[in-house]
XYZ file of C-alpha atoms in Angstrom:
472
model
C -0.016 -0.175 0.319
C 1.393 3.398 -0.925
C 1.457 5.864 1.804
C 3.236 9.263 2.472
C 6.164 9.889 4.603
C 5.475 13.260 5.934
C 8.090 15.801 5.739
C 6.218 18.994 6.630
C 7.687 19.677 10.045
C 10.713 21.021 11.276
C 12.904 19.471 13.801
C 11.884 18.384 17.352
C 15.178 16.855 19.755
C 13.487 14.594 22.232
C 15.939 12.025 24.400
C 12.033 9.742 23.981
C 11.906 8.981 20.423
C 8.349 7.050 20.866
C 6.943 11.207 21.756
C 7.641 11.773 18.047
C 6.796 8.205 16.473
C 4.946 8.456 13.437
C 4.590 12.045 13.252
C 6.032 14.976 10.158
C 8.876 15.908 12.416
C 12.696 15.849 12.020
C 15.071 14.282 14.518
C 17.630 15.860 13.019
C 17.298 18.857 9.869
C 20.264 20.348 9.042
C 20.330 23.215 6.754
C 16.811 22.808 5.254
C 13.664 24.956 5.659
C 10.356 24.074 5.980
C 8.178 25.325 3.198
C 4.671 27.256 3.300
C 3.379 24.057 1.382
C 5.134 21.327 3.502
C 8.224 21.361 0.845
C 12.112 20.460 2.394
C 14.139 23.166 0.436
C 17.790 24.630 0.953
C 18.568 27.544 3.397
C 20.660 30.730 2.233
C 23.840 29.889 1.953
C 27.316 31.778 2.816
C 28.595 33.907 -0.492
C 32.217 35.959 -0.248
C 31.274 39.586 -0.536
C 34.167 40.845 0.504
C 37.302 40.884 2.853
C 38.106 42.950 5.623
C 41.599 43.851 6.118
C 40.778 43.488 10.106
C 39.651 40.205 12.206
C 36.538 39.447 12.507
C 33.250 41.644 12.472
C 30.854 41.488 15.682
C 28.410 43.947 14.579
C 26.118 44.835 11.559
C 23.543 47.480 10.437
C 22.424 49.323 7.373
C 22.129 53.131 7.842
C 22.625 55.779 4.735
C 22.674 53.193 1.878
C 25.671 51.224 3.489
C 26.055 48.299 6.063
C 28.151 49.560 8.905
C 30.507 46.689 10.575
C 32.164 46.914 13.876
C 35.162 44.134 14.274
C 36.876 42.689 16.949
C 39.292 45.369 17.703
C 36.244 47.598 18.088
C 37.022 49.670 14.372
C 34.459 50.791 12.318
C 33.701 50.147 8.245
C 31.416 50.482 5.802
C 30.725 47.940 3.354
C 28.327 48.787 0.036
C 26.556 46.234 -1.296
C 28.905 45.470 -4.057
C 31.704 44.951 -1.454
C 33.474 48.586 -1.546
C 35.277 48.987 1.913
C 35.567 52.191 3.934
C 37.481 52.810 6.913
C 35.811 55.311 8.724
C 36.979 54.744 12.217
C 38.505 58.197 13.750
C 37.027 56.942 17.094
C 36.933 53.388 18.103
C 33.983 51.713 19.743
C 34.527 52.194 23.502
C 33.588 49.112 25.600
C 33.956 45.481 25.857
C 30.191 44.444 24.825
C 28.845 43.839 21.358
C 27.877 46.767 19.502
C 24.116 47.978 19.723
C 22.862 50.437 16.969
C 20.283 52.817 16.659
C 19.328 55.695 14.578
C 17.168 58.569 14.515
C 16.910 58.840 10.917
C 19.995 61.481 10.637
C 22.380 60.043 13.364
C 23.762 56.030 13.766
C 24.575 55.716 17.579
C 26.481 52.346 18.655
C 27.044 51.443 22.141
C 29.745 48.588 23.763
C 29.515 49.021 26.866
C 30.929 52.379 27.659
C 30.617 55.939 25.889
C 28.368 55.603 22.968
C 29.993 56.904 19.657
C 27.782 58.375 16.714
C 28.250 58.467 12.819
C 26.295 61.207 10.766
C 26.447 59.274 7.195
C 28.444 58.940 4.508
C 31.391 61.704 4.310
C 31.678 61.249 8.111
C 33.540 59.547 10.702
C 32.768 58.369 14.016
C 33.001 60.170 16.758
C 31.898 60.511 20.728
C 28.462 61.375 20.999
C 27.933 64.530 22.097
C 26.516 65.934 25.555
C 28.542 63.474 27.635
C 25.987 60.835 27.905
C 26.719 58.122 30.601
C 28.289 54.236 29.740
C 25.049 52.884 28.257
C 24.496 48.294 27.903
C 22.031 49.137 24.733
C 20.707 52.106 23.297
C 17.316 52.872 21.280
C 15.321 55.328 19.725
C 11.782 56.002 20.620
C 9.143 59.025 19.953
C 11.853 61.482 19.357
C 14.216 60.638 22.225
C 17.365 58.272 22.499
C 17.253 56.046 25.723
C 19.905 53.719 27.260
C 20.169 51.733 30.125
C 22.550 53.484 32.747
C 25.334 50.309 33.416
C 26.415 51.901 37.215
C 26.687 48.756 39.808
C 25.887 51.161 42.781
C 22.585 52.041 41.252
C 21.427 48.868 40.761
C 21.585 48.732 36.674
C 18.228 49.449 36.949
C 18.105 53.235 35.482
C 17.249 54.543 31.771
C 18.489 57.675 31.014
C 17.453 59.694 28.096
C 18.298 62.700 25.946
C 16.494 65.943 25.205
C 13.344 65.504 22.610
C 14.445 65.914 19.592
C 18.700 66.375 19.982
C 20.732 63.261 20.744
C 23.457 64.833 21.729
C 22.067 67.046 25.054
C 21.669 65.024 28.263
C 20.866 66.726 31.016
C 20.698 63.555 33.450
C 16.775 62.669 33.070
C 16.115 59.007 33.929
C 13.731 56.687 35.654
C 14.063 53.411 37.098
C 12.879 50.207 36.727
C 12.243 48.815 40.421
C 9.388 46.122 39.333
C 12.013 43.640 40.829
C 15.431 44.188 42.180
C 17.287 42.430 38.954
C 19.423 44.678 36.834
C 18.283 45.723 33.314
C 19.934 43.474 30.695
C 19.103 45.391 27.843
C 16.479 47.270 25.805
C 13.932 46.727 22.726
C 11.430 48.716 21.446
C 8.041 47.473 19.929
C 4.748 49.059 18.936
C 6.011 52.363 20.167
C 6.718 50.927 23.663
C 10.219 50.462 25.236
C 10.870 47.317 27.076
C 13.505 46.820 29.628
C 14.511 43.463 29.730
C 15.869 42.603 33.344
C 17.139 39.064 34.700
C 13.815 37.771 35.920
C 11.436 40.794 34.787
C 10.486 42.602 31.902
C 9.163 45.986 31.984
C 7.209 48.085 29.548
C 6.991 51.572 29.507
C 5.035 54.182 27.567
C 5.694 57.581 26.295
C 2.373 59.323 28.169
C 4.059 63.184 27.188
C 4.439 64.099 31.037
C 6.996 66.465 32.101
C 10.275 66.220 33.014
C 9.762 62.131 32.802
C 7.368 61.720 29.685
C 7.853 57.479 30.355
C 5.310 55.631 32.302
C 5.251 52.048 33.187
C 2.634 50.431 31.648
C 2.827 46.289 32.158
C 5.214 43.650 33.874
C 6.197 40.172 32.590
C 7.900 38.080 35.481
C 9.737 36.669 32.492
C 13.352 38.181 31.828
C 16.965 36.520 30.832
C 20.431 36.024 31.372
C 21.366 36.205 28.203
C 21.732 39.563 26.810
C 22.446 39.922 23.376
C 19.722 37.173 22.567
C 17.331 40.690 22.936
C 16.039 40.829 19.294
C 13.462 43.489 18.337
C 11.517 42.189 15.130
C 8.033 41.874 13.618
C 6.194 44.182 16.199
C 7.687 42.164 18.822
C 9.925 41.408 21.197
C 12.346 38.046 21.625
C 14.641 36.670 23.882
C 16.177 33.241 25.882
C 14.206 33.860 29.099
C 15.936 32.850 32.727
C 14.281 28.886 32.102
C 16.004 28.681 28.954
C 12.890 28.966 26.538
C 12.930 31.239 23.822
C 9.852 33.679 24.059
C 7.962 36.179 21.965
C 5.958 39.086 23.461
C 3.997 41.114 21.223
C 1.784 43.358 23.359
C 0.566 42.003 26.340
C 0.798 38.151 25.110
C 3.857 36.000 25.340
C 4.336 33.534 23.602
C 6.761 30.115 23.615
C 8.561 29.268 20.814
C 11.482 26.523 21.661
C 9.527 23.589 22.890
C 11.204 21.782 19.801
C 14.963 22.301 20.677
C 14.870 22.723 24.566
C 16.049 19.362 24.627
C 19.043 20.109 22.716
C 19.768 23.291 24.348
C 20.032 21.846 27.592
C 22.647 19.662 27.023
C 24.946 23.152 26.429
C 27.326 23.838 28.917
C 25.747 27.672 28.414
C 23.428 29.603 26.818
C 23.621 32.761 28.287
C 25.825 33.667 25.331
C 23.296 33.218 22.989
C 22.588 35.947 20.090
C 19.863 36.543 17.920
C 19.269 38.169 14.674
C 16.427 38.330 12.172
C 16.258 38.444 8.092
C 13.573 37.825 5.754
C 14.125 34.843 3.294
C 10.928 34.182 0.617
C 8.597 35.789 1.992
C 9.116 34.568 5.807
C 10.422 36.200 8.788
C 13.311 33.735 10.173
C 15.129 33.987 13.689
C 18.656 33.095 14.012
C 19.850 31.809 17.672
C 23.497 31.420 17.667
C 25.549 29.780 20.598
C 29.097 30.906 20.246
C 30.532 28.728 22.868
C 29.395 25.337 21.585
C 29.509 26.401 18.121
C 25.691 25.851 17.417
C 23.152 28.081 15.165
C 19.503 27.382 14.930
C 16.811 29.665 13.054
C 12.960 29.518 13.369
C 10.614 30.536 10.822
C 8.088 32.867 12.204
C 5.147 32.025 9.441
C 5.286 27.927 10.278
C 7.060 28.028 13.729
C 9.737 25.410 11.787
C 13.209 25.132 13.388
C 16.429 23.766 11.714
C 20.058 23.742 12.447
C 22.466 25.239 10.543
C 26.230 23.557 10.135
C 29.033 24.124 7.806
C 31.434 21.346 6.991
C 35.147 21.783 6.245
C 37.998 19.745 6.674
C 38.306 20.189 10.844
C 34.665 21.724 11.574
C 31.183 21.414 11.206
C 30.280 24.791 12.551
C 28.545 27.740 10.245
C 31.060 30.605 9.153
C 28.800 33.063 11.121
C 29.072 35.771 13.786
C 26.564 38.279 13.071
C 24.435 39.667 10.792
C 21.991 41.746 9.409
C 18.738 41.930 6.661
C 18.489 45.270 5.079
C 14.685 45.586 3.716
C 16.034 48.702 1.459
C 18.237 46.473 -0.341
C 16.610 43.276 0.475
C 20.298 41.659 1.339
C 21.530 39.939 4.514
C 24.831 40.701 5.103
C 27.076 38.006 7.624
C 30.452 38.535 9.541
C 33.035 35.583 9.555
C 33.689 33.733 13.331
C 37.156 33.915 12.864
C 38.310 36.386 9.662
C 37.305 39.392 8.289
C 35.451 37.660 5.481
C 31.542 39.223 4.682
C 29.110 36.740 3.382
C 26.039 37.676 1.704
C 22.568 35.200 1.829
C 22.336 33.713 -1.412
C 19.755 31.442 -3.070
C 21.976 30.975 -5.849
C 25.612 29.712 -4.738
C 25.254 26.258 -3.763
C 28.226 26.250 -1.685
C 28.385 27.154 1.500
C 31.447 29.801 2.597
C 33.377 28.315 -0.251
C 32.971 24.956 1.249
C 30.362 21.707 1.013
C 26.886 22.642 1.088
C 25.304 19.634 3.060
C 21.663 19.389 3.577
C 20.404 16.454 5.489
C 17.189 15.341 7.076
C 16.444 12.358 10.138
C 12.963 11.252 9.746
C 11.308 10.071 13.231
C 10.699 6.382 13.583
C 7.841 5.108 11.701
C 6.006 1.452 12.090
C 2.501 3.029 10.662
C 0.850 2.298 14.176
C 1.528 -1.560 14.150
C 4.664 -3.373 15.006
C 4.082 -5.942 12.675
C 6.406 -6.928 10.258
C 6.105 -5.205 6.605
C 7.862 -4.965 3.280
C 9.158 -1.701 1.562
C 8.836 -2.405 -1.823
C 10.129 1.582 -3.051
C 10.277 4.631 -2.003
C 9.782 7.939 -4.297
C 10.787 11.375 -3.537
C 8.866 13.998 -5.085
C 10.816 17.046 -6.047
C 11.090 20.571 -7.673
C 14.842 20.876 -8.685
C 16.478 23.252 -11.338
C 17.130 21.526 -13.781
C 19.029 24.240 -15.614
C 21.938 24.627 -12.638
C 25.275 24.843 -14.115
C 26.459 22.854 -11.670
C 24.911 19.469 -13.104
C 26.900 17.063 -15.021
C 26.542 15.962 -18.115
C 27.046 12.536 -17.739
C 26.053 9.709 -15.113
C 29.497 10.018 -13.149
C 29.230 13.581 -12.373
C 25.598 14.227 -12.304
C 24.121 15.153 -8.508
C 23.207 12.326 -6.589
C 21.268 12.327 -3.453
C 21.472 9.826 -0.703
C 19.363 7.551 1.244
C 19.890 5.225 3.949
C 17.349 3.724 6.898
C 17.535 1.746 10.058
C 15.046 -0.581 11.584
C 13.618 -1.831 14.763
C 16.468 0.702 16.378
C 19.439 -1.108 15.171
C 22.106 -0.150 12.878
C 22.068 2.219 9.587
C 21.970 0.566 6.659
C 24.996 1.626 3.927
C 23.980 4.915 2.037
C 22.217 4.131 -1.275
C 23.176 6.895 -4.109
C 20.464 7.671 -6.404
C 20.952 10.190 -9.602
C 18.913 12.881 -9.818
C 19.406 13.214 -13.592
C 21.505 14.291 -16.131
C 21.622 17.899 -17.065
C 18.799 19.057 -19.018
C 16.090 16.472 -18.108
C 12.971 16.904 -16.257
C 13.001 14.803 -14.159
C 10.234 15.002 -10.740
C 10.769 12.480 -8.386
C 13.446 9.774 -8.116
C 12.952 5.944 -6.870
C 15.010 3.688 -5.467
C 13.479 -0.288 -4.725
C 13.962 -3.099 -2.900
C 14.154 -1.799 1.033
C 13.968 -4.811 2.936
C 11.798 -6.061 5.725
C 11.015 -3.789 9.181
C 8.850 -3.536 12.062
C 9.606 0.274 13.029
C 11.795 2.003 10.020
C 13.859 5.391 10.497
C 14.913 6.852 6.822
C 17.486 9.952 6.325
C 18.497 11.480 3.204
C 21.514 13.511 2.529
C 22.522 15.887 -0.521
C 25.860 17.510 -0.831
C 26.125 18.042 -4.479
C 26.288 22.002 -5.258
C 22.932 21.898 -6.771
C 19.499 23.322 -5.683
C 17.083 20.253 -4.231
C 13.438 21.118 -2.990
C 11.523 18.184 -2.011
C 8.164 17.899 -1.866
C 6.322 14.804 -0.629
C 7.709 11.106 -0.036
C 5.998 8.363 -0.627
C 6.564 4.359 0.100
C 5.250 1.740 -0.521
C 4.632 -0.846 2.417
C 2.755 -3.933 2.920
C 2.238 -5.628 5.787
C 3.466 -9.371 5.525
C 1.451 -12.293 6.759
C 3.116 -14.948 7.377
């Protein structure tokens, strides 16, 4: 009987495989996104744009028609969409924290744990922000004000100071205090014209009510905070962060949603997640959130349209981590720029390039176990993989020896994986919408895995198998 092997869900990491048996989840999903129709397609690859004459980037932003890049040695560069680099460093970014960016339309402001700096656009260089603002952990723009959480341990790091209205370089020491709980502010974010002050165990929401001399008033408090200050992200009219219980959450208005249930068991194995960093980018009409764990060299992303997670991996001779340290998506130029984790290389997210950071691009899905609802013996006659693919790809071979190959293997009854079986995707110019392989043996419970590493597009729409229950 022909039945479908569902592929419409992302990864679900569980120590108890029976909890996800016969579901559409994947035990592992590597470098594969789940489409709106449930298809499995390639995540963006990293294609080299240019290389900075410096060490690795630690922060990227888009302002005044260029990307602004801060490197580990605290220098600042602009990079055009075509890769032209300009060093705009007159004043290096003070402090040791990762950079936090904001702008008021005329000026870019960057904070890194000490004095914030400014850049007033192309033709200028970086300078200290005027008005002698205090050391800031983060900065945001809201309703004509620049606001920052003041780094002062004597005050418990609970104070938010703000500039004069419409003048980011006039600071009079006016402030307000987040005192819903005795937890220090980890960072600030803005969503739907509200200020979010995220502490270790609480998140306070403040609104501009127009009062004088302090126009901001607290309107709501969530009993959720974070120890991972770099995980705080504002995107899609919401605020995201990893909370104090190691869950990735989204706050939209007064609603809180837990997004990480399917990956929390995996994250719990990490030595620490307090160094997590988050970024957002748009891809094929979906907003994705990247969660990067530097200390364990792991990178995950979630598609907010369908809430499906996937793991990113890069492959070379000596590591299996993605060459990624930071990124920024510009909607103005519809481009995502990413910084390398150990060099000055800058990558663009690419749909067309099918190598990854100049290395092999491996896509792999490990399915959950399936038994068709019965533990009786079954015989599998064939498996058919239906697909859309770019048959005109310049990478595809013209002889059977070099054309793209998909590999498939399986594991029966929780025992050992079979050898890989290679299946040709067809020669260049052939219109082939599916591939098949036959005589797959007898099993009670089966787990499949497919892998594809040739530099060609792969877009799997569905998978079918012919399995018959054995009567004797």
